[in-house]
PDB file of C-alpha atoms in Angstrom:
ATOM      1  CA  MET A  19       7.481-104.543 -15.646  1.00 58.00           C
ATOM      2  CA  THR A  20       8.174-101.165 -14.120  1.00 73.00           C
ATOM      3  CA  ARG A  21       6.209 -98.073 -15.057  1.00 77.00           C
ATOM      4  CA  LEU A  22       9.321 -96.505 -16.610  1.00 73.00           C
ATOM      5  CA  GLU A  23       9.875 -99.559 -18.801  1.00 72.00           C
ATOM      6  CA  LEU A  24       6.236 -99.508 -19.873  1.00 77.00           C
ATOM      7  CA  VAL A  25       6.460 -95.853 -20.859  1.00 81.00           C
ATOM      8  CA  TRP A  26       9.731 -96.397 -22.709  1.00 78.00           C
ATOM      9  CA  ARG A  27       8.350 -99.319 -24.690  1.00 80.00           C
ATOM     10  CA  GLY A  28       5.238 -97.311 -25.480  1.00 85.00           C
ATOM     11  CA  VAL A  29       7.395 -94.482 -26.834  1.00 86.00           C
ATOM     12  CA  LEU A  30       9.238 -96.933 -29.098  1.00 85.00           C
ATOM     13  CA  VAL A  31       5.980 -98.330 -30.476  1.00 90.00           C
ATOM     14  CA  VAL A  32       4.485 -94.884 -31.112  1.00 93.00           C
ATOM     15  CA  LEU A  33       7.689 -93.710 -32.804  1.00 93.00           C
ATOM     16  CA  GLY A  34       7.819 -96.866 -34.888  1.00 92.00           C
ATOM     17  CA  LEU A  35       4.206 -96.518 -35.975  1.00 95.00           C
ATOM     18  CA  GLY A  36       4.805 -92.882 -36.913  1.00 96.00           C
ATOM     19  CA  LEU A  37       7.828 -93.784 -39.028  1.00 95.00           C
ATOM     20  CA  LEU A  38       5.951 -96.687 -40.590  1.00 94.00           C
ATOM     21  CA  GLY A  39       3.005 -94.523 -41.550  1.00 96.00           C
ATOM     22  CA  ASN A  40       5.289 -91.822 -42.946  1.00 95.00           C
ATOM     23  CA  GLY A  41       7.262 -94.411 -44.905  1.00 94.00           C
ATOM     24  CA  ILE A  42       4.139 -95.944 -46.429  1.00 95.00           C
ATOM     25  CA  TRP A  43       2.932 -92.470 -47.397  1.00 93.00           C
ATOM     26  CA  LEU A  44       6.284 -91.723 -49.055  1.00 92.00           C
ATOM     27  CA  LEU A  45       6.065 -94.992 -50.983  1.00 89.00           C
ATOM     28  CA  ALA A  46       2.669 -93.932 -52.280  1.00 86.00           C
ATOM     29  CA  THR A  47       3.560 -90.353 -53.185  1.00 84.00           C
ATOM     30  CA  ALA A  48       7.273 -90.293 -54.078  1.00 79.00           C
ATOM     31  CA  ASN A  49       9.839 -92.320 -55.988  1.00 77.00           C
ATOM     32  CA  LEU A  50      11.155 -95.427 -54.250  1.00 78.00           C
ATOM     33  CA  ASN A  51      14.614 -94.963 -52.739  1.00 86.00           C
ATOM     34  CA  VAL A  52      16.962 -96.582 -50.238  1.00 91.00           C
ATOM     35  CA  GLY A  53      16.132 -94.042 -47.546  1.00 93.00           C
ATOM     36  CA  VAL A  54      12.456 -94.997 -47.480  1.00 93.00           C
ATOM     37  CA  LEU A  55      13.317 -98.696 -47.295  1.00 94.00           C
ATOM     38  CA  LEU A  56      15.711 -98.034 -44.407  1.00 94.00           C
ATOM     39  CA  GLN A  57      13.020 -96.038 -42.639  1.00 95.00           C
ATOM     40  CA  LEU A  58      10.545 -98.907 -42.973  1.00 95.00           C
ATOM     41  CA  LEU A  59      13.076-101.362 -41.551  1.00 94.00           C
ATOM     42  CA  VAL A  60      13.826 -99.061 -38.614  1.00 94.00           C
ATOM     43  CA  SER A  61      10.126 -98.562 -37.935  1.00 94.00           C
ATOM     44  CA  LEU A  62       9.519-102.315 -37.815  1.00 93.00           C
ATOM     45  CA  GLY A  63      12.490-102.713 -35.487  1.00 89.00           C
ATOM     46  CA  LEU A  64      11.145-100.063 -33.105  1.00 89.00           C
ATOM     47  CA  ILE A  65       7.711-101.650 -33.089  1.00 91.00           C
ATOM     48  CA  GLY A  66       9.264-105.046 -32.434  1.00 84.00           C
ATOM     49  CA  PHE A  67      11.450-103.831 -29.564  1.00 80.00           C
ATOM     50  CA  GLY A  68       8.654-101.858 -27.992  1.00 79.00           C
ATOM     51  CA  GLY A  69       5.960-104.446 -28.462  1.00 81.00           C
ATOM     52  CA  SER A  70       7.881-107.534 -27.373  1.00 78.00           C
ATOM     53  CA  ARG A  71       9.084-107.713 -23.780  1.00 71.00           C
ATOM     54  CA  ARG A  72      11.269-110.700 -24.565  1.00 68.00           C
ATOM     55  CA  LEU A  73      12.914-109.066 -27.581  1.00 60.00           C
ATOM     56  CA  SER A  74      13.639-105.825 -25.734  1.00 58.00           C
ATOM     57  CA  ARG A  75      15.598-107.745 -23.104  1.00 64.00           C
ATOM     58  CA  VAL A  76      17.939-109.543 -25.535  1.00 61.00           C
ATOM     59  CA  ARG A  77      21.225-107.790 -24.792  1.00 61.00           C
ATOM     60  CA  TRP A  78      23.035-108.798 -27.980  1.00 60.00           C
ATOM     61  CA  LEU A  79      20.297-106.994 -29.896  1.00 66.00           C
ATOM     62  CA  THR A  80      19.625-104.016 -27.656  1.00 72.00           C
ATOM     63  CA  VAL A  81      23.225-102.888 -27.168  1.00 76.00           C
ATOM     64  CA  PRO A  82      24.027-102.616 -30.904  1.00 79.00           C
ATOM     65  CA  ALA A  83      20.622-101.026 -31.514  1.00 79.00           C
ATOM     66  CA  VAL A  84      21.234 -98.318 -28.921  1.00 79.00           C
ATOM     67  CA  ALA A  85      24.760 -97.750 -30.246  1.00 88.00           C
ATOM     68  CA  ALA A  86      23.418 -97.423 -33.801  1.00 88.00           C
ATOM     69  CA  ALA A  87      20.769 -94.938 -32.679  1.00 89.00           C
ATOM     70  CA  VAL A  88      23.338 -92.794 -30.865  1.00 91.00           C
ATOM     71  CA  GLY A  89      25.708 -92.971 -33.823  1.00 93.00           C
ATOM     72  CA  PHE A  90      22.965 -91.981 -36.248  1.00 94.00           C
ATOM     73  CA  GLY A  91      22.039 -89.017 -34.084  1.00 94.00           C
ATOM     74  CA  MET A  92      25.645 -87.808 -34.002  1.00 96.00           C
ATOM     75  CA  ILE A  93      26.130 -88.169 -37.753  1.00 96.00           C
ATOM     76  CA  ALA A  94      22.801 -86.497 -38.545  1.00 96.00           C
ATOM     77  CA  GLY A  95      23.606 -83.601 -36.246  1.00 97.00           C
ATOM     78  CA  PHE A  96      27.007 -83.120 -37.853  1.00 97.00           C
ATOM     79  CA  LEU A  97      25.574 -83.236 -41.387  1.00 97.00           C
ATOM     80  CA  ALA A  98      22.875 -80.697 -40.555  1.00 97.00           C
ATOM     81  CA  GLY A  99      25.307 -78.325 -38.862  1.00 97.00           C
ATOM     82  CA  TYR A 100      27.829 -78.524 -41.679  1.00 97.00           C
ATOM     83  CA  GLY A 101      25.275 -78.211 -44.452  1.00 98.00           C
ATOM     84  CA  LEU A 102      23.439 -75.224 -43.031  1.00 97.00           C
ATOM     85  CA  SER A 103      26.612 -73.094 -43.119  1.00 96.00           C
ATOM     86  CA  ASP A 104      26.782 -71.724 -46.668  1.00 98.00           C
ATOM     87  CA  THR A 105      30.193 -70.786 -48.055  1.00 98.00           C
ATOM     88  CA  ALA A 106      29.319 -69.297 -51.470  1.00 98.00           C
ATOM     89  CA  SER A 107      30.203 -65.619 -51.873  1.00 96.00           C
ATOM     90  CA  GLY A 108      27.762 -64.958 -54.709  1.00 95.00           C
ATOM     91  CA  ASP A 109      30.305 -64.052 -57.376  1.00 96.00           C
ATOM     92  CA  GLU A 110      31.224 -67.508 -58.669  1.00 98.00           C
ATOM     93  CA  ASP A 111      31.346 -68.243 -62.400  1.00 98.00           C
ATOM     94  CA  ALA A 112      28.865 -71.117 -62.273  1.00 98.00           C
ATOM     95  CA  LEU A 113      26.388 -72.825 -59.983  1.00 98.00           C
ATOM     96  CA  VAL A 114      25.887 -76.592 -60.175  1.00 98.00           C
ATOM     97  CA  VAL A 115      22.453 -77.813 -59.101  1.00 98.00           C
ATOM     98  CA  LEU A 116      22.712 -81.445 -58.042  1.00 98.00           C
ATOM     99  CA  GLY A 117      19.964 -83.672 -59.371  1.00 95.00           C
ATOM    100  CA  ALA A 118      17.043 -85.077 -57.416  1.00 93.00           C
ATOM    101  CA  ALA A 119      13.893 -87.010 -58.213  1.00 91.00           C
ATOM    102  CA  VAL A 120      11.401 -86.102 -60.918  1.00 93.00           C
ATOM    103  CA  HIS A 121       7.795 -87.306 -60.712  1.00 90.00           C
ATOM    104  CA  GLY A 122       6.800 -87.974 -64.275  1.00 88.00           C
ATOM    105  CA  ARG A 123       7.823 -84.667 -65.858  1.00 91.00           C
ATOM    106  CA  GLU A 124       7.521 -82.542 -62.728  1.00 93.00           C
ATOM    107  CA  VAL A 125      10.374 -81.780 -60.371  1.00 95.00           C
ATOM    108  CA  SER A 126       9.998 -83.205 -56.872  1.00 93.00           C
ATOM    109  CA  PRO A 127       9.646 -80.849 -53.892  1.00 93.00           C
ATOM    110  CA  SER A 128      13.296 -81.515 -53.016  1.00 94.00           C
ATOM    111  CA  LEU A 129      14.514 -80.614 -56.496  1.00 96.00           C
ATOM    112  CA  ALA A 130      12.198 -77.588 -56.642  1.00 97.00           C
ATOM    113  CA  GLN A 131      13.771 -76.260 -53.448  1.00 97.00           C
ATOM    114  CA  ARG A 132      17.273 -76.621 -54.907  1.00 98.00           C
ATOM    115  CA  LEU A 133      16.146 -74.837 -58.066  1.00 98.00           C
ATOM    116  CA  ASP A 134      14.549 -72.044 -56.040  1.00 98.00           C
ATOM    117  CA  VAL A 135      17.934 -71.483 -54.398  1.00 98.00           C
ATOM    118  CA  ALA A 136      19.444 -71.373 -57.889  1.00 98.00           C
ATOM    119  CA  VAL A 137      16.883 -68.764 -58.976  1.00 98.00           C
ATOM    120  CA  GLY A 138      17.753 -66.643 -55.949  1.00 98.00           C
ATOM    121  CA  TYR A 139      21.441 -67.013 -56.729  1.00 98.00           C
ATOM    122  CA  HIS A 140      20.817 -65.966 -60.342  1.00 98.00           C
ATOM    123  CA  GLN A 141      19.130 -62.798 -59.132  1.00 97.00           C
ATOM    124  CA  ARG A 142      22.238 -61.918 -57.119  1.00 97.00           C
ATOM    125  CA  ASN A 143      24.728 -63.071 -59.749  1.00 98.00           C
ATOM    126  CA  PRO A 144      23.015 -62.845 -63.160  1.00 97.00           C
ATOM    127  CA  ALA A 145      26.205 -63.538 -65.131  1.00 97.00           C
ATOM    128  CA  ALA A 146      26.827 -66.997 -63.678  1.00 98.00           C
ATOM    129  CA  LEU A 147      26.082 -70.154 -65.610  1.00 98.00           C
ATOM    130  CA  ILE A 148      23.676 -72.602 -63.969  1.00 98.00           C
ATOM    131  CA  VAL A 149      24.392 -76.279 -64.567  1.00 98.00           C
ATOM    132  CA  VAL A 150      21.386 -78.541 -64.045  1.00 98.00           C
ATOM    133  CA  THR A 151      22.309 -82.185 -63.596  1.00 98.00           C
ATOM    134  CA  GLY A 152      20.763 -85.632 -63.592  1.00 97.00           C
ATOM    135  CA  GLY A 153      19.758 -88.275 -66.083  1.00 96.00           C
ATOM    136  CA  ARG A 154      16.460 -90.098 -66.424  1.00 92.00           C
ATOM    137  CA  GLY A 155      15.602 -92.597 -63.696  1.00 84.00           C
ATOM    138  CA  PRO A 156      13.319 -95.646 -64.007  1.00 81.00           C
ATOM    139  CA  GLN A 157      10.334 -93.790 -62.522  1.00 78.00           C
ATOM    140  CA  GLU A 158      10.865 -90.591 -64.512  1.00 88.00           C
ATOM    141  CA  GLU A 159       9.496 -89.551 -67.918  1.00 93.00           C
ATOM    142  CA  VAL A 160      12.287 -87.059 -68.612  1.00 96.00           C
ATOM    143  CA  ALA A 161      15.819 -86.530 -67.356  1.00 96.00           C
ATOM    144  CA  GLU A 162      16.124 -84.600 -64.107  1.00 97.00           C
ATOM    145  CA  ALA A 163      18.240 -81.984 -65.868  1.00 98.00           C
ATOM    146  CA  VAL A 164      15.584 -81.439 -68.542  1.00 97.00           C
ATOM    147  CA  ALA A 165      12.829 -80.958 -65.962  1.00 97.00           C
ATOM    148  CA  SER A 166      15.154 -78.625 -64.041  1.00 98.00           C
ATOM    149  CA  ARG A 167      15.867 -76.534 -67.147  1.00 98.00           C
ATOM    150  CA  ASP A 168      12.143 -76.160 -67.808  1.00 98.00           C
ATOM    151  CA  TYR A 169      11.602 -75.058 -64.207  1.00 98.00           C
ATOM    152  CA  LEU A 170      14.336 -72.419 -64.429  1.00 98.00           C
ATOM    153  CA  LEU A 171      13.046 -71.125 -67.764  1.00 98.00           C
ATOM    154  CA  ALA A 172       9.583 -70.717 -66.230  1.00 98.00           C
ATOM    155  CA  GLU A 173      11.200 -68.717 -63.425  1.00 97.00           C
ATOM    156  CA  GLY A 174      12.819 -66.313 -65.889  1.00 97.00           C
ATOM    157  CA  VAL A 175      16.380 -67.648 -66.073  1.00 98.00           C
ATOM    158  CA  PRO A 176      17.714 -67.072 -69.621  1.00 98.00           C
ATOM    159  CA  ASP A 177      18.196 -70.214 -71.682  1.00 97.00           C
ATOM    160  CA  ASP A 178      21.742 -69.252 -72.695  1.00 97.00           C
ATOM    161  CA  LEU A 179      22.840 -69.355 -69.049  1.00 98.00           C
ATOM    162  CA  ILE A 180      21.511 -72.877 -68.434  1.00 98.00           C
ATOM    163  CA  VAL A 181      23.876 -75.800 -69.056  1.00 98.00           C
ATOM    164  CA  VAL A 182      22.130 -79.177 -69.227  1.00 98.00           C
ATOM    165  CA  GLU A 183      23.972 -82.266 -67.984  1.00 98.00           C
ATOM    166  CA  ASP A 184      21.485 -85.093 -68.561  1.00 97.00           C
ATOM    167  CA  ARG A 185      23.636 -88.243 -68.487  1.00 96.00           C
ATOM    168  CA  SER A 186      24.519 -88.718 -64.831  1.00 96.00           C
ATOM    169  CA  THR A 187      23.042 -91.264 -62.452  1.00 94.00           C
ATOM    170  CA  SER A 188      24.944 -90.352 -59.277  1.00 95.00           C
ATOM    171  CA  THR A 189      26.420 -87.359 -57.482  1.00 96.00           C
ATOM    172  CA  GLU A 190      29.891 -88.428 -58.616  1.00 97.00           C
ATOM    173  CA  GLN A 191      28.743 -88.254 -62.230  1.00 97.00           C
ATOM    174  CA  ASN A 192      26.842 -84.990 -61.606  1.00 98.00           C
ATOM    175  CA  PHE A 193      30.167 -83.321 -60.862  1.00 98.00           C
ATOM    176  CA  ALA A 194      32.308 -85.223 -63.367  1.00 98.00           C
ATOM    177  CA  PHE A 195      30.039 -84.514 -66.328  1.00 98.00           C
ATOM    178  CA  ALA A 196      29.356 -80.945 -65.187  1.00 98.00           C
ATOM    179  CA  LYS A 197      33.097 -80.315 -65.160  1.00 98.00           C
ATOM    180  CA  GLU A 198      33.417 -81.519 -68.743  1.00 97.00           C
ATOM    181  CA  LEU A 199      30.716 -79.084 -69.853  1.00 98.00           C
ATOM    182  CA  LEU A 200      32.079 -76.166 -67.840  1.00 98.00           C
ATOM    183  CA  ASP A 201      35.625 -76.747 -69.091  1.00 97.00           C
ATOM    184  CA  GLU A 202      34.260 -76.423 -72.630  1.00 97.00           C
ATOM    185  CA  ARG A 203      32.468 -73.158 -71.804  1.00 96.00           C
ATOM    186  CA  LEU A 204      34.839 -71.499 -69.348  1.00 97.00           C
ATOM    187  CA  GLY A 205      38.259 -73.053 -69.896  1.00 95.00           C
ATOM    188  CA  SER A 206      40.250 -74.126 -66.863  1.00 89.00           C
ATOM    189  CA  ASP A 207      40.189 -71.030 -64.657  1.00 93.00           C
ATOM    190  CA  TYR A 208      36.771 -70.606 -63.061  1.00 97.00           C
ATOM    191  CA  ARG A 209      35.031 -70.929 -59.706  1.00 97.00           C
ATOM    192  CA  ILE A 210      31.858 -72.812 -58.926  1.00 98.00           C
ATOM    193  CA  ALA A 211      29.329 -73.213 -56.159  1.00 98.00           C
ATOM    194  CA  PHE A 212      26.906 -76.103 -55.855  1.00 98.00           C
ATOM    195  CA  VAL A 213      23.493 -76.415 -54.266  1.00 98.00           C
ATOM    196  CA  THR A 214      21.962 -79.460 -52.620  1.00 98.00           C
ATOM    197  CA  ASN A 215      20.023 -80.320 -49.480  1.00 98.00           C
ATOM    198  CA  GLU A 216      21.765 -79.534 -46.204  1.00 98.00           C
ATOM    199  CA  TYR A 217      22.191 -83.196 -45.236  1.00 97.00           C
ATOM    200  CA  HIS A 218      24.009 -83.872 -48.520  1.00 97.00           C
ATOM    201  CA  VAL A 219      26.463 -80.951 -48.521  1.00 98.00           C
ATOM    202  CA  TRP A 220      29.340 -82.616 -46.644  1.00 98.00           C
ATOM    203  CA  ARG A 221      29.556 -85.668 -48.896  1.00 97.00           C
ATOM    204  CA  ALA A 222      28.878 -83.610 -52.019  1.00 98.00           C
ATOM    205  CA  ALA A 223      31.807 -81.329 -51.171  1.00 98.00           C
ATOM    206  CA  ARG A 224      34.115 -84.350 -51.011  1.00 97.00           C
ATOM    207  CA  LEU A 225      32.820 -85.631 -54.352  1.00 97.00           C
ATOM    208  CA  ALA A 226      33.230 -82.187 -55.926  1.00 98.00           C
ATOM    209  CA  ALA A 227      36.867 -82.182 -54.848  1.00 97.00           C
ATOM    210  CA  ASP A 228      37.336 -85.671 -56.291  1.00 96.00           C
ATOM    211  CA  ALA A 229      36.022 -84.348 -59.632  1.00 97.00           C
ATOM    212  CA  GLY A 230      38.607 -81.546 -59.611  1.00 96.00           C
ATOM    213  CA  PHE A 231      36.478 -78.688 -58.311  1.00 96.00           C
ATOM    214  CA  ASP A 232      37.477 -76.308 -55.553  1.00 92.00           C
ATOM    215  CA  ALA A 233      33.813 -75.710 -54.804  1.00 97.00           C
ATOM    216  CA  VAL A 234      31.838 -73.667 -52.307  1.00 98.00           C
ATOM    217  CA  HIS A 235      28.228 -74.442 -51.510  1.00 98.00           C
ATOM    218  CA  LEU A 236      24.667 -73.332 -50.837  1.00 98.00           C
ATOM    219  CA  HIS A 237      21.966 -75.402 -49.208  1.00 98.00           C
ATOM    220  CA  SER A 238      18.273 -75.986 -49.613  1.00 97.00           C
ATOM    221  CA  THR A 239      16.318 -76.935 -46.502  1.00 94.00           C
ATOM    222  CA  THR A 240      14.853 -80.432 -46.307  1.00 94.00           C
ATOM    223  CA  ARG A 241      11.126 -80.699 -45.680  1.00 91.00           C
ATOM    224  CA  TRP A 242      10.343 -82.147 -42.258  1.00 93.00           C
ATOM    225  CA  TYR A 243       8.409 -85.159 -43.513  1.00 93.00           C
ATOM    226  CA  VAL A 244      11.416 -86.549 -45.378  1.00 93.00           C
ATOM    227  CA  TRP A 245      13.927 -85.985 -42.583  1.00 94.00           C
ATOM    228  CA  PRO A 246      13.974 -89.627 -41.393  1.00 95.00           C
ATOM    229  CA  SER A 247      14.449 -91.231 -44.805  1.00 95.00           C
ATOM    230  CA  SER A 248      16.863 -88.555 -46.038  1.00 95.00           C
ATOM    231  CA  TYR A 249      19.139 -88.564 -43.010  1.00 97.00           C
ATOM    232  CA  LEU A 250      19.078 -92.358 -42.705  1.00 96.00           C
ATOM    233  CA  ARG A 251      20.102 -92.760 -46.336  1.00 95.00           C
ATOM    234  CA  GLU A 252      22.783 -90.096 -46.151  1.00 96.00           C
ATOM    235  CA  SER A 253      24.227 -91.414 -42.869  1.00 96.00           C
ATOM    236  CA  VAL A 254      24.672 -94.843 -44.446  1.00 94.00           C
ATOM    237  CA  ALA A 255      26.198 -93.243 -47.559  1.00 94.00           C
ATOM    238  CA  VAL A 256      28.631 -91.231 -45.433  1.00 95.00           C
ATOM    239  CA  LEU A 257      29.753 -94.309 -43.511  1.00 93.00           C
ATOM    240  CA  TRP A 258      30.171 -96.229 -46.754  1.00 90.00           C
ATOM    241  CA  SER A 259      32.222 -93.413 -48.290  1.00 89.00           C
ATOM    242  CA  LEU A 260      34.573 -93.465 -45.300  1.00 87.00           C
ATOM    243  CA  VAL A 261      35.261 -97.199 -45.415  1.00 85.00           C
ATOM    244  CA  ALA A 262      35.017 -97.956 -49.142  1.00 71.00           C
TER     245      ALA A 262
END
């Protein structure tokens, strides 16, 4: 074994152990999701490739693995670049906050960041409605939209500006049900923006269009410790949306 190979395998093992530890921590502190499970699988694969000399030399495994890693990097880079470029002008009629996890009755850090963006938007455009979305998941005591409404009220957003959509279980339904509520309040001629994490903006924009919205967007920035699970999950979702 050459020194370069030894270093490379060591890097894979260290990276795999880091992802494994982060994934276990997320399992213990956050709601279970596909992204965390994917991260755990990837971490075990890295540890296996780095720790086993025989496994790392099996070409029919290594070639697809390298191709997948390169492809993931390209998709993740595109999603980040697209999502970080906000297109909202600040004078839309409504802002749709896409749902995210709730821990018990408390909004998760990811959802809190989206809601903080909504609060900032409200300060710039105090006449706009804010639609909070998301039903109640199996690990949640209240619907995501209800927890989001309570968060906005505590931040000083007037109750009459908050529209609660608490039935949805997916981004597709977030937009579809939000449109029903906004059509009732605003008629058919209005403009919306939506807010979600930067990695989710590209796919969310496509789903907004499918629901009948001509939507612009704002982003919230993903915390570093959930980058792997978030981008892994979203990359798989993007690929699925392109082939399904």
